[in-house]
């Protein structure tokens, strides 16, 4: 996929058509609803339903800045009452889960005497059914639905351009790609007349330290990191940290651990057998993330610091032996040894895999997060943390077969 700093990538999702409940009563329709909806969490775990899984993969592959949903979102949205409509909306949002920094458009295809153009665009999901819709399912005008797709079928280029015509939204989407700038800050900047990266460079007084670094390394941060490069960085990281103390454990998580060929950034977890959650403060202080960062700076791996706390570092790195390589985003988390393997599981991902694991844990009366696996009490509150000495322990407690990280790309 072509990379371009000024490009806006748009993912088009056509006709999701989540099934209705009132008139979809043909033989076997209950199976279709069971397969395509997110109504029951355990079904999601077992089937990874078609829509959610496919959308998740499309999202990760395309990494869009804008998503446009094109018509026919719900089969029976036009006849639903307010309560039914809200339930359909929750199902739709659950299936098409996406990060908050992606701009979303919902296009409603409603044709009134003109089959050659789209008459209405709504940027948010309507709160309730519109009176303009026919109330009788049997009298639905399917001809208009067919005609409404003509602009997309025959003039997809101009259709996409209609999305991009709104300069404000395109500018917000562009600025939100700068590391440290969220949608709210991007909107604030655009309202102040700052709409391009060049504008942003002229108004750096409006930016935080993090945002200035995001702007400085914008082009590099947009580039994917080849697996071979992370292998080199991993070697430097582990060797340097183990020079401080050979007992340190270091794991690079994320898509790299899932055996992907490319990654967006580098997420590192570090722990030490003496660094446990119940240890006294004096003993905890002996394990210092600051010392680790200073060591990596001396090795010329870390080039910039975005933030540094007692347990988390955010910064920038570059292969020291090859200054032609891009600068990369690097996060390092210092994790308690007794929480390390739950953290590895969580930060390895994928997001959907984690969601499914947490849902299954609840089915088994556990709660699971990046810190611990805890059995729920009769009152539904988390109890004591289970002793976890490996990722396999988590799977075992939940009655699941172990999944290798490379098999968690769902």
Short mmCIF file of C-alpha atoms in Angstrom, two decimals, residues 11 40 78 146 154 211 227 248 291 369 405 408:
data_model
loop_
_atom_site.label_atom_id
_atom_site.label_comp_id
_atom_site.label_asym_id
_atom_site.label_seq_id
_atom_site.Cartn_x
_atom_site.Cartn_y
_atom_site.Cartn_z
CA UNK A 11 -11.98 2.32 4.14
CA UNK A 40 -23.76 -13.69 23.19
CA UNK A 78 -36.59 1.38 8.86
CA UNK A 146 -30.91 -0.69 -5.95
CA UNK A 154 -20.18 3.43 -11.62
CA UNK A 211 3.51 16.51 19.86
CA UNK A 227 10.63 -7.56 11.37
CA UNK A 248 16.25 -9.14 33.90
CA UNK A 291 18.70 3.38 34.87
CA UNK A 369 -6.56 -7.94 32.68
CA UNK A 405 1.28 -15.98 19.73
CA UNK A 408 -3.62 -14.89 17.94
#
